[in-house]
Coordinates of N, CA, C and O in Angstrom, one line a residue:
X266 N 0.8 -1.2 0.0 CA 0.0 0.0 0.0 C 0.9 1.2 0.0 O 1.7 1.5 0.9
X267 N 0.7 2.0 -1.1 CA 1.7 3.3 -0.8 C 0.8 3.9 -0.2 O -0.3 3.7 0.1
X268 N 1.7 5.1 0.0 CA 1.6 6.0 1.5 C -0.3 6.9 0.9 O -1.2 7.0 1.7
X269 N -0.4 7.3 -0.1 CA -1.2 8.1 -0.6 C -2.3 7.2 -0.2 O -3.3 7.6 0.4
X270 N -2.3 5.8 -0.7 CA -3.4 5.1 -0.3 C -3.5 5.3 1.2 O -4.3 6.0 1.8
X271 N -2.8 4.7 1.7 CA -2.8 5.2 3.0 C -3.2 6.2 3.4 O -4.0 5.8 4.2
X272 N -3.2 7.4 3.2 CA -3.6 8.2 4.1 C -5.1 8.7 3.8 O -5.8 9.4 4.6
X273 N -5.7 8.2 2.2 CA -6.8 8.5 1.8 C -7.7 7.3 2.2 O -8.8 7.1 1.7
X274 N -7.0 6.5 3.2 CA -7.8 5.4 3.5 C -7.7 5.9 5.2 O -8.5 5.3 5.8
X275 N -7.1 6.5 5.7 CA -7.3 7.1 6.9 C -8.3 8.2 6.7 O -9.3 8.0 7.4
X276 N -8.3 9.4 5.9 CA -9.3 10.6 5.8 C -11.0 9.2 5.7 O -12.0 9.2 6.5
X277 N -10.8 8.4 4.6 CA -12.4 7.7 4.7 C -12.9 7.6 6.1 O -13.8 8.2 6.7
X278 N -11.8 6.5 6.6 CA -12.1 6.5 8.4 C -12.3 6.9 9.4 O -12.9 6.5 10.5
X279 N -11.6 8.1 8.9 CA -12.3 9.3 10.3 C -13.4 10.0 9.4 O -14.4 10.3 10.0
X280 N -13.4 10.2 8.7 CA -15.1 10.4 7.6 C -15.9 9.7 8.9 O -16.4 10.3 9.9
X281 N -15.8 7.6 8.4 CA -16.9 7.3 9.0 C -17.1 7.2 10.3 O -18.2 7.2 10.8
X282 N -15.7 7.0 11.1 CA -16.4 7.5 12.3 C -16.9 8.7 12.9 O -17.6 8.6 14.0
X283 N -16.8 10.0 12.3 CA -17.4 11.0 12.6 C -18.6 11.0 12.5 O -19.2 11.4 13.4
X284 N -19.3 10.5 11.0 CA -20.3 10.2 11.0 C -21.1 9.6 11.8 O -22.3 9.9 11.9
X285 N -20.5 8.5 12.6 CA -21.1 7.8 13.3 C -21.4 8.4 14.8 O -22.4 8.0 15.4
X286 N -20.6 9.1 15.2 CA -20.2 10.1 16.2 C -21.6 11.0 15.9 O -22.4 11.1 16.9
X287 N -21.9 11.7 14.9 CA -23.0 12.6 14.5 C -24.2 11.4 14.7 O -25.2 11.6 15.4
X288 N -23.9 10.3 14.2 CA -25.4 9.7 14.3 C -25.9 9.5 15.6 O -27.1 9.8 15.8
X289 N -25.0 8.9 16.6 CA -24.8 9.0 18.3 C -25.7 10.3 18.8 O -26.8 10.4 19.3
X290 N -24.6 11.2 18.4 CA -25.3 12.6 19.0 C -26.5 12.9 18.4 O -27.3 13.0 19.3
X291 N -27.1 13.1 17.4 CA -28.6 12.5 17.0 C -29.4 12.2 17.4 O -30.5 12.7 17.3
X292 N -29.2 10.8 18.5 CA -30.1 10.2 19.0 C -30.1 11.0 19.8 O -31.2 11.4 20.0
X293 N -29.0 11.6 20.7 CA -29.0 11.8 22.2 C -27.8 11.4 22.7 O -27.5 12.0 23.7
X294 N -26.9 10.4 22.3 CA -26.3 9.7 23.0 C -24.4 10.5 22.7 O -23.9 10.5 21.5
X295 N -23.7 11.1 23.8 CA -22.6 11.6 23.6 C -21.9 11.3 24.6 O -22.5 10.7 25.4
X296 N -20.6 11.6 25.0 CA -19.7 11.3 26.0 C -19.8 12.2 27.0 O -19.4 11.8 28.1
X297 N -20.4 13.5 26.9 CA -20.4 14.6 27.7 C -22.0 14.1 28.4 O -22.3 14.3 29.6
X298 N -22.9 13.2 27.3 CA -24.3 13.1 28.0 C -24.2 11.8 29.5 O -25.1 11.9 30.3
X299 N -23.3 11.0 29.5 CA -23.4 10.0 30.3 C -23.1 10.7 31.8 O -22.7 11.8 31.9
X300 N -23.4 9.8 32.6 CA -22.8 9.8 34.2 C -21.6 9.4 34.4 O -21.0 8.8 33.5
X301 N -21.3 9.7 35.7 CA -19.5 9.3 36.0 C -19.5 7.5 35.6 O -18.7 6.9 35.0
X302 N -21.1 6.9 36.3 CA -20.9 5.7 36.3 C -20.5 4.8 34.4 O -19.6 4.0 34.0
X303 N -21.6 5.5 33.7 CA -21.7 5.2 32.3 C -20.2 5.9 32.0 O -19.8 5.2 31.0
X304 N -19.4 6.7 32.2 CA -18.2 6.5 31.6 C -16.9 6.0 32.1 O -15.8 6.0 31.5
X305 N -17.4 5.7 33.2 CA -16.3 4.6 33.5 C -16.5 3.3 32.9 O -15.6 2.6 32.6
X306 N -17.6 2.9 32.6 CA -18.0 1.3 31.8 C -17.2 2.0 30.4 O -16.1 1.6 30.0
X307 N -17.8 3.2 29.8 CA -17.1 3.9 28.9 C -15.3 3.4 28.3 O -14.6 3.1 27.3
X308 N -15.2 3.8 29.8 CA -14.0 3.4 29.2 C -13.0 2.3 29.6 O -11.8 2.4 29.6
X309 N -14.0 1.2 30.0 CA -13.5 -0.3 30.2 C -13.9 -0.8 28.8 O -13.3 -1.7 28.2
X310 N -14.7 -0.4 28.4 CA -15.1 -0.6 27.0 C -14.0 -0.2 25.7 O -13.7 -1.0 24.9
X311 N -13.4 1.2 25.8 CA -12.1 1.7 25.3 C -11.0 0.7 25.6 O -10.2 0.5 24.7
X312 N -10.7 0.0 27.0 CA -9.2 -0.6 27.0 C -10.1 -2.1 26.4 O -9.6 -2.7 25.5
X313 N -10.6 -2.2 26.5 CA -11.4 -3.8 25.4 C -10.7 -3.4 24.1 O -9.6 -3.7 23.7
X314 N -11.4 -2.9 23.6 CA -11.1 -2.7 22.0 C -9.8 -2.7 21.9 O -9.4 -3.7 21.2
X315 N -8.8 -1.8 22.4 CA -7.8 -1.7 22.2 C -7.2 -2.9 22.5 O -6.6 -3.3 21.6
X316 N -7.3 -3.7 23.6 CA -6.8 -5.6 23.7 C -7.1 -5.8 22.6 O -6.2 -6.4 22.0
X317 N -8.3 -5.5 21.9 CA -8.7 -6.6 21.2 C -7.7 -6.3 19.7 O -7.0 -7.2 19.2
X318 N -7.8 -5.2 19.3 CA -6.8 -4.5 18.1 C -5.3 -5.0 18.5 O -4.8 -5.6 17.5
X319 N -4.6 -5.0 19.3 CA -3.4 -5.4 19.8 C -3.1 -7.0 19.7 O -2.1 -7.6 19.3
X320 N -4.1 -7.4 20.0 CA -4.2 -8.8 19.9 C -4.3 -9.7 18.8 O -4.2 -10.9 18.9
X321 N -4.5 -9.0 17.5 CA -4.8 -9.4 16.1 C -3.7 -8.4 15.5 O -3.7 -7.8 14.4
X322 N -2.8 -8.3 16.5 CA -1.4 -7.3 15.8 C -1.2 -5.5 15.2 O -0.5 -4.7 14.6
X323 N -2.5 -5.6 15.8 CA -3.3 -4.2 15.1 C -2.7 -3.3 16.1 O -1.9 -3.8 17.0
X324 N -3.1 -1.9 15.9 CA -3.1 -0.4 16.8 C -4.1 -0.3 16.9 O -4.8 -1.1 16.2
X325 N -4.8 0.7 17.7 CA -6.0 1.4 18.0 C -5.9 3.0 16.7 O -6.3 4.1 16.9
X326 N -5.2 2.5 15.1 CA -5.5 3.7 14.8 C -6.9 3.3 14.0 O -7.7 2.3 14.0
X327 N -7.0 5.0 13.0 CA -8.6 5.0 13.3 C -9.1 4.4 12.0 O -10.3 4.3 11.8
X328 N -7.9 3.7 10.7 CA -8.4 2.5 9.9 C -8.7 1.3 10.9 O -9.8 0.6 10.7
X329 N -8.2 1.1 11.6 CA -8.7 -0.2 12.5 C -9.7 0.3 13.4 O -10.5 -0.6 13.5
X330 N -9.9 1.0 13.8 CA -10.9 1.6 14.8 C -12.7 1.6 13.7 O -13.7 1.2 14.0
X331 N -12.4 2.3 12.8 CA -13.7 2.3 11.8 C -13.8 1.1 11.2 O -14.9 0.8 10.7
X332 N -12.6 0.0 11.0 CA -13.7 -1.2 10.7 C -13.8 -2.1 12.1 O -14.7 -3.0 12.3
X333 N -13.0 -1.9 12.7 CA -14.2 -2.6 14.5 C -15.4 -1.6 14.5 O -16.5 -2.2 14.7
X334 N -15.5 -0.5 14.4 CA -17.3 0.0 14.6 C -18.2 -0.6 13.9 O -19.3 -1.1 14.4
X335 N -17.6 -0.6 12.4 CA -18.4 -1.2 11.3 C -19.3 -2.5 12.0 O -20.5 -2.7 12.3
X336 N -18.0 -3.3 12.0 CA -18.3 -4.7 12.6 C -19.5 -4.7 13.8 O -20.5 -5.4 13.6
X337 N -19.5 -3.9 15.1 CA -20.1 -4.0 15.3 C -21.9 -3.2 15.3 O -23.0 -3.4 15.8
X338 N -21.6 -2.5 14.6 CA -23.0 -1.8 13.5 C -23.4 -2.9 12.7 O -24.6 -2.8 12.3
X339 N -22.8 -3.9 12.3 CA -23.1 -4.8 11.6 C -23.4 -5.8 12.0 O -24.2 -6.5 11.5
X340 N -23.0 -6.0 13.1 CA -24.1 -6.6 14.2 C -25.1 -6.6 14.8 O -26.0 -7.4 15.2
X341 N -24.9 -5.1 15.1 CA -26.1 -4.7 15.7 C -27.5 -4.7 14.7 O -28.6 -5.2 14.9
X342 N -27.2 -4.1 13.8 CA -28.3 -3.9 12.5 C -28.9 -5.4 12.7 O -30.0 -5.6 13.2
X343 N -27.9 -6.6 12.4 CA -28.8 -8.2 12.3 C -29.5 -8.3 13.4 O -30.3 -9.2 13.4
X344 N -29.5 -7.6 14.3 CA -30.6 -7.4 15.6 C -31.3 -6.6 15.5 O -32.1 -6.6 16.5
X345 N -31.6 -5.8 14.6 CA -32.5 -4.8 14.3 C -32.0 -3.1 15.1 O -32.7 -2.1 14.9
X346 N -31.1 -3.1 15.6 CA -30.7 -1.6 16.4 C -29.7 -0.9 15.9 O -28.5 -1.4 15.9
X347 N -29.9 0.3 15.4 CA -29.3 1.6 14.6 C -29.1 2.5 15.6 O -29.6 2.3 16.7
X348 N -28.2 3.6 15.4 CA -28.2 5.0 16.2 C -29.8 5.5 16.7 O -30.2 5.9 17.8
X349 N -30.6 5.4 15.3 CA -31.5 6.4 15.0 C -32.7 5.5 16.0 O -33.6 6.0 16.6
X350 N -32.2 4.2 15.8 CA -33.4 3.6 17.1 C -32.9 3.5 18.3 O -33.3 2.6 19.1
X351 N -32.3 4.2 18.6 CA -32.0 4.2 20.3 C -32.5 5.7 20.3 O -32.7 6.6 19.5
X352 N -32.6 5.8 21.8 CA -33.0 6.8 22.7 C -32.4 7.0 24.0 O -32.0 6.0 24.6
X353 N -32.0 8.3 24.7 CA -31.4 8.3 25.7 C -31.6 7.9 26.9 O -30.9 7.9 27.9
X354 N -32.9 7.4 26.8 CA -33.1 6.7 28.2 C -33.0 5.2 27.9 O -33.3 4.6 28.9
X355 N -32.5 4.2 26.6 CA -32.2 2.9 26.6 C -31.1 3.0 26.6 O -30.6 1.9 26.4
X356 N -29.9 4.2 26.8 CA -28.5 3.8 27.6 C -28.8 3.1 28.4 O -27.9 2.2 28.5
X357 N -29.4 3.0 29.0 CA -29.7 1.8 30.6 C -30.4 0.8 30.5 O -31.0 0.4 31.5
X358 N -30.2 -0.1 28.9 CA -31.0 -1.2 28.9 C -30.3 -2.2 27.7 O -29.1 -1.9 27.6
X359 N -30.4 -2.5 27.3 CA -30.2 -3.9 26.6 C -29.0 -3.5 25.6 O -28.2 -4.3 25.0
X360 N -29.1 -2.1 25.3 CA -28.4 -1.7 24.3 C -26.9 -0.9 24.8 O -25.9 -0.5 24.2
X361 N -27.2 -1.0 25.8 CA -26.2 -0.4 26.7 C -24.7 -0.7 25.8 O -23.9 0.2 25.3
X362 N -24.6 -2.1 25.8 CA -23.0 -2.2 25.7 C -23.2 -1.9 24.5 O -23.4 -0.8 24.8
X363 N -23.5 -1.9 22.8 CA -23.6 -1.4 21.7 C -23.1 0.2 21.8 O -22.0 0.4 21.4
X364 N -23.9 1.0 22.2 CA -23.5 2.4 22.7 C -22.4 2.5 23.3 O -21.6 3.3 22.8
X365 N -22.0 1.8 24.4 CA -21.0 2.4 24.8 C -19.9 1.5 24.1 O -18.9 2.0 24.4
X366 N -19.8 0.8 23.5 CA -19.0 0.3 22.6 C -18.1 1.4 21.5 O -16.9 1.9 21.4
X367 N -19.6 1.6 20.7 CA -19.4 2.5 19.8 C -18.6 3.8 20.4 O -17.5 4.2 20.2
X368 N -19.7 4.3 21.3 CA -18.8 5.6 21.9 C -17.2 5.3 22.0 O -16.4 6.1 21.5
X369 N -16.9 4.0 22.9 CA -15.4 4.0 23.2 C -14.6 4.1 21.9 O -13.5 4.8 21.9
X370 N -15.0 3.5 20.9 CA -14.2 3.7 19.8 C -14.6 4.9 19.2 O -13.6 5.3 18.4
X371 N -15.6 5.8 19.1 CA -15.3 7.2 18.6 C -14.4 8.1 19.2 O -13.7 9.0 18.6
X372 N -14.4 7.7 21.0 CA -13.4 8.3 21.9 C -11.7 7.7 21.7 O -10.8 8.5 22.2
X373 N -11.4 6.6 21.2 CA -10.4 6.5 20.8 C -9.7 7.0 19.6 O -8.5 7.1 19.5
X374 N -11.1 7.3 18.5 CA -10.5 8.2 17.4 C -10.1 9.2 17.4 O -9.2 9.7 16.8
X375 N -11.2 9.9 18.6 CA -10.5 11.1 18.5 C -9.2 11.9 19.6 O -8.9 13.0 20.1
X376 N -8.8 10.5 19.5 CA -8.0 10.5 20.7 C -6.3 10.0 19.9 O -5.1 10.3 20.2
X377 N -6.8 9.2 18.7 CA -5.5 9.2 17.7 C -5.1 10.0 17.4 O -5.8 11.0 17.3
X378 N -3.5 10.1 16.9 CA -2.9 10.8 16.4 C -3.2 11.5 15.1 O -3.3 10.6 14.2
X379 N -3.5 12.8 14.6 CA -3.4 12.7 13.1 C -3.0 12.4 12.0 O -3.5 12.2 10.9
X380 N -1.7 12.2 12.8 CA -0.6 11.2 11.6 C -0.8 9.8 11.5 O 0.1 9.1 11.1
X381 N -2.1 9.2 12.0 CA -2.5 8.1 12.1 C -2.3 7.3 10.6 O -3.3 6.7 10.3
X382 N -1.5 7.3 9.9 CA -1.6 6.3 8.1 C -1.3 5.1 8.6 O -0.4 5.0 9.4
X383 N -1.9 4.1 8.1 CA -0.9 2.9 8.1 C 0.1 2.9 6.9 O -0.1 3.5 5.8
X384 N 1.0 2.2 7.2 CA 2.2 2.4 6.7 C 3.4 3.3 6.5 O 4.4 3.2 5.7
X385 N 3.1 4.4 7.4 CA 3.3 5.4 7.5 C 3.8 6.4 9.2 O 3.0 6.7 10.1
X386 N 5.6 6.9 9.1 CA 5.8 7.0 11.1 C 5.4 8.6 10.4 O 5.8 9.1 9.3
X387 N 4.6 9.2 11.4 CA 4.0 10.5 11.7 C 5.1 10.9 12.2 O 4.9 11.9 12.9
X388 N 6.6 10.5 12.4 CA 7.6 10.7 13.0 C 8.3 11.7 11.8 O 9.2 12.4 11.9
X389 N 7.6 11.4 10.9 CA 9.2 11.8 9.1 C 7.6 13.2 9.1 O 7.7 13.7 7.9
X390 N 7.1 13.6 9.5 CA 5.8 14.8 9.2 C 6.3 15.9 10.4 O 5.7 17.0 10.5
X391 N 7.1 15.8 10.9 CA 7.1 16.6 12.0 C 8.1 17.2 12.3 O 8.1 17.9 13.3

């Protein structure tokens, strides 16, 4: 993959996670909206993903981060649950871990570095 692919495959991914981030806040559901308690699950939910990216040799950047959302949007949908069908009072119900899922990995995106490319050290930009 040269670097151009690369980085126009990073711009897609923070595309779709922003988007997804907008679809969240839409419903209702944001990181500023939860309680201390909902963002501490918050962000036991964030060091998950991140095991989980590390563990399949990955980073938490945000090409890997938008297709773990995907993935699980793609799950969620075969159950029938979208952003746009949640509500902020079913943070506290069945859907719980979905949301805060999602949330942790928009909170990790926007928590990556810009120079996030794969294949590419943000070290030679600076």
């Amino acid at each position: 993959m040269g670097w151009l692919s690369g980085a126009r495959q990073a711009d897609y991914a923070r595309r779709d996670l922003d988007v997804l981030a907008g679809r969240l806040a839409s419903a209702g559901v944001s990181t500023t909206a939860l309680d201390p308690a909902l963002l501490a699950e918050m962000d036991q939910h964030a060091a998950a993903v991140r095991d989980i990216l590390a563990s399949e040799g990955g980073t938490a950047g945000v090409v890997e981060l938008a297709a773990y959302a995907q993935g699980v949007l793609d799950a969620a949908a075969d159950a029938g649950w979208t952003p746009e069908s949640h509500t902020t009072a079913s943070v506290e119900s069945t859907t719980n871990w979905i949301v805060l899922r999602l949330l942790a990995v928009c909170a990790l995106a926007d928590s990556s570095p810009a120079g996030d490319v794969p294949g590419i050290d943000p070290l030679l930009f600076t």
